[in-house]
Amino acid sequence: MAEVTDSPVPDVAEHTRRYLESGGEDGHEWRPGVPTLLLTTVGCKSGVKRRTALIYGRDTEDYVVVASQGGKPTHPAWYLNLDADPEVEIQVFDKVVPATARTVHGAERERLWALMREIWPAYDEYQKKTDREIPVVVLTPHA
């Protein structure tokens, strides 16, 4: 298995380390009622496998994440990676599965944005801080 590089953001890297060491028992719930998963993408420039922790929601069998980057003017690197190669890996608790990512638009985006805003209300504030439409991404696990 190829080596995986974790987020360069110290808090996210520490969160990821705890998540991995505990099989998600420490880290799945980042804050009360705010679940996280680990997303592994392949770097669109480097080809290196990269992993980060993200807040997620569920839509039937799919997982939903938001590429907010706190409302910064550019998309996060993980989003650029999955936009270039939508075949990703997700870990929820100790279960690791391959998945396919797709960015949603229109009515589907609005429905899932509302779902995610229920989990993390700050997404609305992040959207106000930036001119870009913050992407909402559906991660569909492979059967």
XYZ file of C-alpha atoms in Angstrom, residues 22-97:
76
model
C -8.340 4.543 17.913
C -10.259 3.263 14.892
C -12.311 6.447 15.063
C -13.339 6.034 18.703
C -11.312 9.198 19.411
C -12.007 11.642 16.633
C -15.130 10.418 14.840
C -17.088 13.029 16.753
C -14.990 16.181 16.411
C -17.379 18.205 18.547
C -20.712 17.070 20.028
C -22.983 16.142 17.128
C -20.296 16.865 14.505
C -19.061 13.605 12.923
C -15.864 13.356 10.900
C -14.472 10.923 8.400
C -11.027 10.574 6.890
C -10.770 11.264 3.166
C -7.792 10.074 1.120
C -7.228 11.540 -2.331
C -4.365 11.386 -4.814
C -2.513 14.670 -5.237
C -3.380 16.160 -8.622
C 0.167 17.521 -9.054
C 2.278 15.217 -6.877
C 0.524 11.866 -7.305
C 0.986 11.373 -3.534
C -1.886 9.933 -1.472
C -3.147 12.643 0.897
C -5.494 12.268 3.856
C -7.563 14.789 5.794
C -10.365 14.786 8.360
C -13.674 16.309 7.280
C -17.097 16.913 8.769
C -19.644 14.700 7.039
C -23.333 14.041 6.722
C -25.259 11.071 5.348
C -27.638 10.950 2.410
C -28.934 7.376 2.233
C -25.796 5.272 1.582
C -23.701 8.262 0.513
C -21.482 10.540 2.567
C -21.571 14.305 2.064
C -18.694 16.739 2.654
C -18.258 20.463 2.064
C -15.161 22.083 0.518
C -15.455 25.255 2.588
C -11.887 25.870 3.763
C -13.446 28.251 6.280
C -14.602 30.592 3.514
C -11.167 31.204 1.997
C -11.190 32.446 -1.619
C -9.761 29.192 -3.026
C -10.868 25.573 -2.881
C -9.030 23.287 -0.445
C -6.314 21.053 -1.924
C -8.304 17.888 -1.179
C -11.122 19.183 -3.373
C -8.770 19.965 -6.266
C -7.408 16.436 -5.914
C -10.783 14.705 -6.073
C -11.931 17.027 -8.854
C -8.966 15.747 -10.892
C -9.409 12.106 -9.778
C -12.789 11.267 -8.212
C -11.685 7.826 -7.017
C -11.052 8.284 -3.292
C -10.957 6.328 -0.055
C -12.980 7.109 3.044
C -12.673 5.887 6.595
C -15.574 6.064 9.044
C -14.614 4.683 12.442
C -12.426 1.686 11.517
C -14.137 0.920 8.195
C -12.098 1.918 5.125
C -13.798 1.790 1.716
